[in-house]
Tab-separated table of C-alpha atoms in Angstrom:
chain	number	residue	atom	x	y	z
A	1	MET	CA	0.235	-0.060	-0.232
A	2	ASN	CA	0.998	3.671	-0.723
A	3	ASN	CA	1.559	5.167	2.655
A	4	THR	CA	1.503	8.629	1.152
A	5	LYS	CA	-2.315	8.007	0.189
A	6	LYS	CA	-4.792	9.913	2.215
A	7	LYS	CA	-7.487	8.655	4.074
A	8	ILE	CA	-11.021	9.909	3.253
A	9	LEU	CA	-14.102	8.779	5.015
A	10	PHE	CA	-17.914	9.505	3.496
A	11	ILE	CA	-20.999	9.481	5.407
A	12	ILE	CA	-24.579	9.218	4.624
A	13	ASN	CA	-27.711	7.552	5.735
A	14	ASN	CA	-28.101	4.828	3.064
A	15	LEU	CA	-27.691	4.513	-0.731
A	16	SER	CA	-31.338	4.672	-1.707
A	17	CYS	CA	-32.468	6.386	-4.892
A	18	GLY	CA	-32.252	10.097	-4.276
A	19	GLY	CA	-30.362	12.692	-5.481
A	20	ALA	CA	-27.733	13.126	-2.578
A	21	GLU	CA	-27.280	9.063	-3.037
A	22	ASN	CA	-26.937	9.343	-6.727
A	23	ALA	CA	-24.494	12.257	-6.441
A	24	LEU	CA	-22.180	10.472	-3.908
A	25	VAL	CA	-21.919	7.260	-5.903
A	26	SER	CA	-21.053	9.430	-8.962
A	27	LEU	CA	-18.357	11.020	-7.193
A	28	LEU	CA	-17.090	7.848	-6.000
A	29	GLN	CA	-16.882	6.284	-9.668
A	30	VAL	CA	-14.418	9.094	-10.731
A	31	PHE	CA	-12.354	9.461	-7.550
A	32	ASP	CA	-8.357	8.694	-7.848
A	33	TYR	CA	-7.790	5.624	-5.850
A	34	GLN	CA	-3.952	5.744	-6.602
A	35	LYS	CA	-3.943	8.969	-4.412
A	36	TYR	CA	-6.783	8.204	-1.669
A	37	ASP	CA	-7.973	5.265	0.274
A	38	VAL	CA	-11.592	5.834	0.834
A	39	ASP	CA	-14.094	4.541	3.437
A	40	LEU	CA	-17.694	4.855	3.385
A	41	LEU	CA	-20.104	4.732	6.370
A	42	LEU	CA	-23.733	4.067	6.216
A	43	MET	CA	-26.023	4.669	8.897
A	44	LYS	CA	-27.995	1.614	7.134
A	45	SER	CA	-26.252	-0.651	4.700
A	46	GLU	CA	-29.014	-0.757	2.133
A	47	GLY	CA	-30.116	1.198	-0.876
A	48	VAL	CA	-30.283	0.532	-5.197
A	49	PHE	CA	-26.838	2.067	-5.528
A	50	LEU	CA	-24.809	-0.284	-3.228
A	51	LYS	CA	-24.126	-2.392	-6.211
A	52	LYS	CA	-23.007	0.444	-7.892
A	53	LEU	CA	-19.924	1.322	-5.641
A	54	PRO	CA	-16.365	0.827	-6.858
A	55	LYS	CA	-14.690	-1.918	-5.794
A	56	GLU	CA	-11.752	0.194	-4.035
A	57	VAL	CA	-14.548	1.937	-1.682
A	58	GLN	CA	-14.123	0.215	1.863
A	59	LEU	CA	-17.818	-0.362	2.926
A	60	LEU	CA	-17.709	0.054	6.772
A	61	PRO	CA	-20.048	-1.649	8.948
A	62	ALA	CA	-23.106	0.181	9.632
A	63	PRO	CA	-23.731	1.177	13.370
A	64	LYS	CA	-25.501	-1.727	15.234
A	65	GLU	CA	-27.469	0.600	17.805
A	66	ILE	CA	-29.311	2.535	14.878
A	67	PRO	CA	-31.865	-0.106	14.556
A	68	PHE	CA	-32.868	0.369	18.069
A	69	PHE	CA	-34.444	3.953	17.178
A	70	ASP	CA	-36.672	2.455	14.323
A	71	MET	CA	-38.187	0.125	17.075
A	72	SER	CA	-41.040	0.926	19.615
A	73	PHE	CA	-39.694	2.056	22.643
A	74	LYS	CA	-40.900	-1.360	24.560
A	75	THR	CA	-39.175	-3.541	21.859
A	76	ALA	CA	-35.762	-1.398	22.160
A	77	VAL	CA	-36.028	-1.611	25.852
A	78	LEU	CA	-36.425	-5.474	26.016
A	79	ARG	CA	-33.727	-5.890	23.347
A	80	SER	CA	-31.086	-3.847	25.307
A	81	LEU	CA	-31.808	-5.298	28.540
A	82	ALA	CA	-31.162	-8.664	26.704
A	83	THR	CA	-27.695	-7.328	25.506
A	84	PHE	CA	-27.039	-5.437	28.813
A	85	ARG	CA	-27.125	-2.095	26.535
A	86	TRP	CA	-28.193	0.342	29.343
A	87	ASP	CA	-26.870	3.201	27.097
A	88	ILE	CA	-29.200	2.497	24.416
A	89	ILE	CA	-32.018	2.562	26.863
A	90	LEU	CA	-31.079	5.838	28.224
A	91	ALA	CA	-30.786	7.216	24.750
A	92	ARG	CA	-34.375	6.108	23.952
A	93	LEU	CA	-35.500	7.783	27.372
A	94	VAL	CA	-33.596	10.895	26.394
A	95	TYR	CA	-35.181	11.165	22.779
A	96	LEU	CA	-38.559	9.922	24.397
A	97	PHE	CA	-38.798	13.037	26.732
A	98	TYR	CA	-36.567	15.652	24.428
A	99	ALA	CA	-38.423	15.345	20.764
A	100	ARG	CA	-41.912	13.174	21.266
A	101	ASN	CA	-43.652	16.721	21.093
A	102	GLU	CA	-41.717	18.410	18.384
A	103	PRO	CA	-43.993	18.759	15.333
A	104	VAL	CA	-41.090	19.534	12.741
A	105	PRO	CA	-39.719	16.333	11.178
A	106	THR	CA	-36.324	17.752	10.453
A	107	ILE	CA	-36.146	19.357	14.104
A	108	LYS	CA	-36.978	16.109	15.358
A	109	ASP	CA	-34.106	14.698	13.490
A	110	GLN	CA	-31.962	17.187	15.126
A	111	LYS	CA	-32.958	16.383	18.496
A	112	LEU	CA	-32.814	12.550	17.607
A	113	TRP	CA	-28.996	12.778	17.279
A	114	ARG	CA	-28.911	14.557	20.912
A	115	ALA	CA	-30.017	11.011	22.107
A	116	MET	CA	-28.093	8.756	19.487
A	117	ARG	CA	-24.796	9.858	20.317
A	118	ILE	CA	-25.351	8.661	24.028
A	119	CYS	CA	-24.725	5.163	22.684
A	120	LEU	CA	-23.114	5.550	19.520
A	121	PRO	CA	-19.052	4.634	19.718
A	122	LYS	CA	-16.741	7.027	18.025
A	123	LEU	CA	-15.163	5.259	15.126
A	124	PRO	CA	-11.490	3.897	15.724
A	125	GLN	CA	-9.881	4.764	12.455
A	126	LYS	CA	-8.581	8.173	12.022
A	127	TYR	CA	-8.962	10.270	8.826
A	128	ASP	CA	-7.132	13.143	6.853
A	129	VAL	CA	-10.543	14.432	5.775
A	130	SER	CA	-14.306	13.214	6.867
A	131	ILE	CA	-17.013	14.394	4.661
A	132	SER	CA	-20.746	13.911	5.907
A	133	PHE	CA	-22.794	14.030	2.412
A	134	LEU	CA	-26.427	14.753	3.902
A	135	GLU	CA	-27.635	16.923	6.431
A	136	ASN	CA	-28.603	16.379	10.015
A	137	ILE	CA	-27.358	12.859	11.234
A	138	PRO	CA	-24.704	12.296	8.873
A	139	ASN	CA	-23.269	15.774	9.934
A	140	CYS	CA	-23.515	15.147	13.602
A	141	TYR	CA	-21.853	11.872	13.402
A	142	ASN	CA	-18.998	13.491	11.641
A	143	VAL	CA	-18.441	16.098	14.135
A	144	ASP	CA	-19.084	13.951	17.465
A	145	LYS	CA	-17.934	10.572	16.029
A	146	VAL	CA	-15.178	10.812	13.798
A	147	THR	CA	-11.258	11.564	14.388
A	148	SER	CA	-10.124	13.465	11.286
A	149	THR	CA	-7.868	16.582	10.358
A	150	LYS	CA	-10.648	18.179	8.435
A	151	LYS	CA	-14.300	17.668	8.489
A	152	ILE	CA	-16.582	18.958	5.653
A	153	ALA	CA	-20.304	18.758	5.867
A	154	PHE	CA	-23.157	19.248	3.226
A	155	ILE	CA	-26.457	20.460	3.226
A	156	ARG	CA	-28.014	19.667	0.155
A	157	ASN	CA	-31.231	21.572	0.202
A	158	ASP	CA	-32.618	24.935	0.763
A	159	TYR	CA	-31.912	25.097	4.578
A	160	GLU	CA	-34.697	27.402	5.747
A	161	LYS	CA	-37.289	25.666	3.706
A	162	LEU	CA	-36.170	22.137	5.468
A	163	GLY	CA	-37.477	24.092	8.753
A	164	MET	CA	-34.321	23.259	10.819
A	165	ASP	CA	-33.098	24.890	13.828
A	166	PRO	CA	-29.981	27.130	13.291
A	167	GLU	CA	-29.243	26.980	16.918
A	168	LEU	CA	-29.064	23.359	17.208
A	169	ASP	CA	-26.929	23.251	14.379
A	170	ARG	CA	-24.572	26.094	15.348
A	171	PRO	CA	-22.424	24.252	17.825
A	172	TYR	CA	-21.911	21.730	15.306
A	173	PHE	CA	-21.140	23.778	12.179
A	174	LYS	CA	-18.325	25.894	14.204
A	175	GLN	CA	-16.137	22.625	14.573
A	176	LEU	CA	-16.024	22.117	10.767
A	177	THR	CA	-13.606	22.951	8.270
A	178	ALA	CA	-16.019	23.616	5.559
A	179	LEU	CA	-20.007	23.741	5.183
A	180	LEU	CA	-20.818	23.068	1.505
A	181	THR	CA	-24.091	23.157	-0.428
A	182	VAL	CA	-25.328	22.586	-4.052
A	183	SER	CA	-26.222	25.919	-5.327
A	184	LYS	CA	-25.461	29.742	-4.902
A	185	SER	CA	-29.123	30.417	-3.699
A	186	CYS	CA	-28.363	27.800	-1.018
A	187	GLU	CA	-25.298	29.082	-0.305
A	188	ALA	CA	-26.259	32.662	0.072
A	189	ILE	CA	-28.834	31.555	3.069
A	190	LEU	CA	-26.062	29.601	4.861
A	191	GLN	CA	-23.974	32.685	4.685
A	192	ARG	CA	-26.684	34.688	6.113
A	193	LEU	CA	-27.584	32.367	8.760
A	194	PHE	CA	-23.969	31.346	9.859
A	195	SER	CA	-21.545	33.935	8.775
A	196	ASP	CA	-20.230	34.488	12.025
A	197	LEU	CA	-18.612	31.023	12.076
A	198	PRO	CA	-14.992	30.683	11.475
A	199	ILE	CA	-15.590	28.081	8.715
A	200	GLN	CA	-15.565	28.029	4.833
A	201	ILE	CA	-19.010	28.162	3.395
A	202	GLY	CA	-19.442	27.459	-0.327
A	203	THR	CA	-20.901	25.620	-3.145
A	204	MET	CA	-19.845	22.308	-4.780
A	205	GLN	CA	-21.461	21.143	-8.002
A	206	SER	CA	-22.341	17.456	-8.363
A	207	VAL	CA	-20.355	15.147	-10.759
A	208	PHE	CA	-22.280	14.131	-14.043
A	209	SER	CA	-20.669	11.532	-16.323
A	210	LEU	CA	-22.680	12.718	-19.699
A	211	GLU	CA	-21.522	9.683	-21.495
A	212	THR	CA	-22.400	6.967	-18.828
A	213	ILE	CA	-25.903	8.866	-18.585
A	214	LYS	CA	-26.573	8.569	-22.421
A	215	VAL	CA	-25.512	4.700	-22.164
A	216	MET	CA	-27.617	4.012	-19.763
A	217	ALA	CA	-30.509	5.879	-21.188
A	218	ALA	CA	-30.902	3.364	-23.862
A	219	GLU	CA	-31.569	0.508	-22.198
A	220	PRO	CA	-35.162	-1.088	-22.234
A	221	ILE	CA	-38.066	-0.659	-19.977
A	222	GLN	CA	-41.104	-2.273	-19.435
A	223	GLU	CA	-43.699	0.349	-19.103
A	224	ASP	CA	-45.714	1.544	-21.727
A	225	PHE	CA	-44.394	4.939	-22.931
A	226	SER	CA	-46.342	5.565	-25.994
A	227	GLY	CA	-48.505	8.727	-26.248
A	228	HIS	CA	-48.058	11.650	-23.909
A	229	THR	CA	-45.647	10.817	-20.951
A	230	ILE	CA	-44.692	12.652	-18.027
A	231	VAL	CA	-41.783	11.617	-15.676
A	232	SER	CA	-40.983	13.019	-12.267
A	233	VAL	CA	-38.228	11.742	-9.922
A	234	GLY	CA	-37.888	11.699	-6.080
A	235	ARG	CA	-39.016	10.804	-2.852
A	236	LEU	CA	-42.585	10.394	-1.864
A	237	ASP	CA	-42.369	13.149	0.264
A	238	PRO	CA	-44.478	16.146	0.706
A	239	GLN	CA	-41.348	18.344	-0.540
A	240	LYS	CA	-41.760	17.139	-4.033
A	241	GLY	CA	-45.187	18.132	-4.569
A	242	PHE	CA	-46.436	15.004	-6.056
A	243	ASP	CA	-49.919	15.538	-4.418
A	244	LEU	CA	-50.170	18.444	-6.696
A	245	ALA	CA	-49.133	16.484	-9.771
A	246	ILE	CA	-51.701	14.126	-8.978
A	247	LYS	CA	-54.466	17.006	-8.720
A	248	ALA	CA	-52.680	18.114	-11.982
A	249	CYS	CA	-52.939	15.081	-13.767
A	250	SER	CA	-56.786	14.556	-12.957
A	251	LEU	CA	-57.332	18.172	-14.411
A	252	LEU	CA	-55.451	16.965	-17.760
A	253	VAL	CA	-57.475	13.635	-17.923
A	254	GLN	CA	-60.870	15.914	-17.277
A	255	LYS	CA	-59.975	18.164	-20.281
A	256	GLY	CA	-59.520	14.875	-22.455
A	257	TYR	CA	-55.911	14.381	-22.409
A	258	ALA	CA	-54.638	10.904	-22.500
A	259	VAL	CA	-51.623	11.309	-20.395
A	260	LYS	CA	-49.425	8.742	-18.437
A	261	TRP	CA	-47.464	10.307	-15.306
A	262	TYR	CA	-44.794	8.196	-13.978
A	263	ILE	CA	-43.203	8.949	-10.489
A	264	LEU	CA	-39.706	7.265	-10.013
A	265	GLY	CA	-38.964	7.000	-6.116
A	266	GLU	CA	-39.974	5.710	-2.624
A	267	GLY	CA	-41.017	7.144	0.564
A	268	ASN	CA	-43.516	7.503	3.608
A	269	LEU	CA	-46.217	9.019	1.431
A	270	ARG	CA	-46.649	5.889	-0.630
A	271	ASN	CA	-50.036	4.728	0.660
A	272	GLU	CA	-51.400	8.484	0.921
A	273	LEU	CA	-50.535	9.205	-2.734
A	274	GLN	CA	-51.811	5.862	-3.878
A	275	ASN	CA	-55.415	6.469	-2.226
A	276	GLN	CA	-55.154	9.813	-3.679
A	277	ILE	CA	-54.732	8.328	-7.003
A	278	ASN	CA	-57.559	5.883	-6.375
A	279	ASN	CA	-59.970	8.450	-5.080
A	280	LEU	CA	-59.363	10.463	-8.276
A	281	GLN	CA	-59.759	7.351	-10.754
A	282	LEU	CA	-56.206	7.852	-12.249
A	283	THR	CA	-55.234	4.241	-11.863
A	284	ASP	CA	-54.630	4.060	-15.654
A	285	HIS	CA	-53.051	7.568	-15.808
A	286	PHE	CA	-50.919	8.063	-12.841
A	287	PHE	CA	-48.354	5.600	-11.269
A	288	LEU	CA	-45.991	4.881	-8.553
A	289	ILE	CA	-43.403	2.756	-10.025
A	290	GLY	CA	-41.020	2.700	-7.216
A	291	ALA	CA	-37.310	3.703	-7.047
A	292	LYS	CA	-35.326	2.689	-10.141
A	293	GLU	CA	-31.538	1.919	-10.142
A	294	ASN	CA	-31.385	3.266	-13.698
A	295	PRO	CA	-33.869	6.063	-14.186
A	296	TYR	CA	-32.523	7.371	-17.384
A	297	PRO	CA	-34.453	5.508	-19.742
A	298	TYR	CA	-37.534	6.770	-18.257
A	299	LEU	CA	-36.232	10.247	-18.776
A	300	GLN	CA	-35.158	9.610	-22.268
A	301	LYS	CA	-38.433	8.201	-23.287
A	302	ALA	CA	-40.652	10.826	-21.546
A	303	SER	CA	-42.463	13.665	-23.382
A	304	ILE	CA	-41.918	16.090	-20.431
A	305	TYR	CA	-39.755	15.580	-17.252
A	306	ALA	CA	-41.794	17.609	-14.469
A	307	GLN	CA	-40.225	18.999	-11.336
A	308	THR	CA	-43.337	19.938	-8.808
A	309	SER	CA	-41.151	20.339	-5.917
A	310	ARG	CA	-42.453	22.933	-3.160
A	311	PHE	CA	-38.331	23.740	-2.539
A	312	GLU	CA	-35.080	22.093	-3.608
A	313	GLY	CA	-31.439	22.854	-3.074
A	314	LYS	CA	-30.573	21.419	-6.609
A	315	SER	CA	-32.272	19.025	-8.146
A	316	ARG	CA	-30.012	16.373	-9.644
A	317	ALA	CA	-32.998	14.761	-11.655
A	318	THR	CA	-33.604	18.158	-13.299
A	319	GLU	CA	-29.802	18.406	-14.455
A	320	GLU	CA	-30.032	15.001	-16.126
A	321	ALA	CA	-33.140	15.865	-17.683
A	322	LYS	CA	-31.262	18.817	-19.227
A	323	ILE	CA	-28.210	16.500	-20.217
A	324	LEU	CA	-30.936	14.109	-22.014
A	325	GLN	CA	-32.229	17.425	-23.558
A	326	LYS	CA	-35.854	16.743	-22.447
A	327	ILE	CA	-38.505	19.288	-22.364
A	328	ILE	CA	-38.529	20.173	-18.494
A	329	LEU	CA	-41.701	22.031	-16.495
A	330	ALA	CA	-40.687	23.140	-12.762
A	331	THR	CA	-42.920	24.671	-10.231
A	332	ASN	CA	-41.477	28.258	-9.165
A	333	PHE	CA	-39.818	27.114	-6.147
A	334	PRO	CA	-37.407	29.587	-4.300
A	335	THR	CA	-33.897	28.204	-6.034
A	336	VAL	CA	-35.205	27.094	-9.484
A	337	SER	CA	-33.615	29.972	-11.145
A	338	ASP	CA	-30.250	28.413	-10.329
A	339	GLN	CA	-31.296	25.725	-12.741
A	340	LEU	CA	-33.735	26.972	-15.190
A	341	THR	CA	-34.691	29.891	-17.195
A	342	HIS	CA	-38.142	30.381	-18.433
A	343	LEU	CA	-38.869	29.664	-21.676
A	344	GLU	CA	-35.172	29.220	-22.595
A	345	ASN	CA	-34.306	25.507	-20.907
A	346	GLY	CA	-37.341	25.106	-19.309
A	347	TYR	CA	-41.123	26.032	-18.453
A	348	ILE	CA	-41.529	27.708	-14.709
A	349	VAL	CA	-45.061	27.615	-13.505
A	350	ASP	CA	-46.783	28.751	-10.229
A	351	LEU	CA	-46.845	25.985	-7.430
A	352	ASN	CA	-50.535	25.077	-7.984
A	353	GLU	CA	-52.145	22.071	-9.736
A	354	GLU	CA	-53.958	24.626	-12.200
A	355	ALA	CA	-50.712	26.252	-13.413
A	356	ILE	CA	-48.803	22.969	-13.616
A	357	ALA	CA	-51.558	21.395	-15.690
A	358	GLU	CA	-51.811	24.545	-17.835
A	359	GLY	CA	-48.026	24.439	-18.192
A	360	ILE	CA	-48.123	20.892	-19.256
A	361	ILE	CA	-50.727	21.504	-21.967
């Protein structure tokens, strides 16, 4: 082994089908492994992108304490007692009293870490650079549980729209070397909120392999993409506005348009969105087809790519649709101008179902 190699650690929740996960795997695929030894820590060793990891990347074991925070309190206590993990019981009690009445999910995650850190051990390895690739738990883990010369953290979204509490993040961010985000608009928000901290705040563009995307886009798919087809990519999460997409699809069908709208992604809203589809009698027009390891053939074959988000950092799927030279419709979320110019390389509409439907027409 070349002892002059720098040791780098990346940290992220998992490798599910999302923009951050896709961006990380794409970055790892172009790394110079002659110069760097790269470790990857996932909070959970799962996700469709696992098989895309380069063989040079050392995948570390996921922290075995994490599943105890997905169980019911009773189950977690019983299993912890069986293994004499009093620290896990304490952590669950702290979370129960500290965050049970917190209505904002992102702040709840911020508070979750204050409990998790009680029972998660520090990583024994030492690194030249540790890079947490997603906000909240990966960033906090990087600060509290990793020994490294330089620490870099990412906020991959509009920080204010995420609804996070800056005062909970401030003591963590001040220990970083750099805080990075994905667009100049998102950077301006971080500069305004954290300019007093002695750290670098900047933007890092995501890595895209144009040739790889074009080759992968040529692969076949099973779904029928004849006629007017619309594709959207993203987690089934309120941020992505798929409830508005379903309503817009209903308006299009009422106007006589034989559209088919495909959503690529998974998330907690699947049952709720499917019920909305069923109630509006759109089962022949609107399809939740799940996370796809290769979304590019769907983008390639679509008549329109639609980004119906309420907010974004910088949508990776929109960038990929641009690479494939697709017609793009996007809602007027706060950072949309970082990616699209109305009537130049996209069509930007107001954030409601009527505007989305009219834009598509």
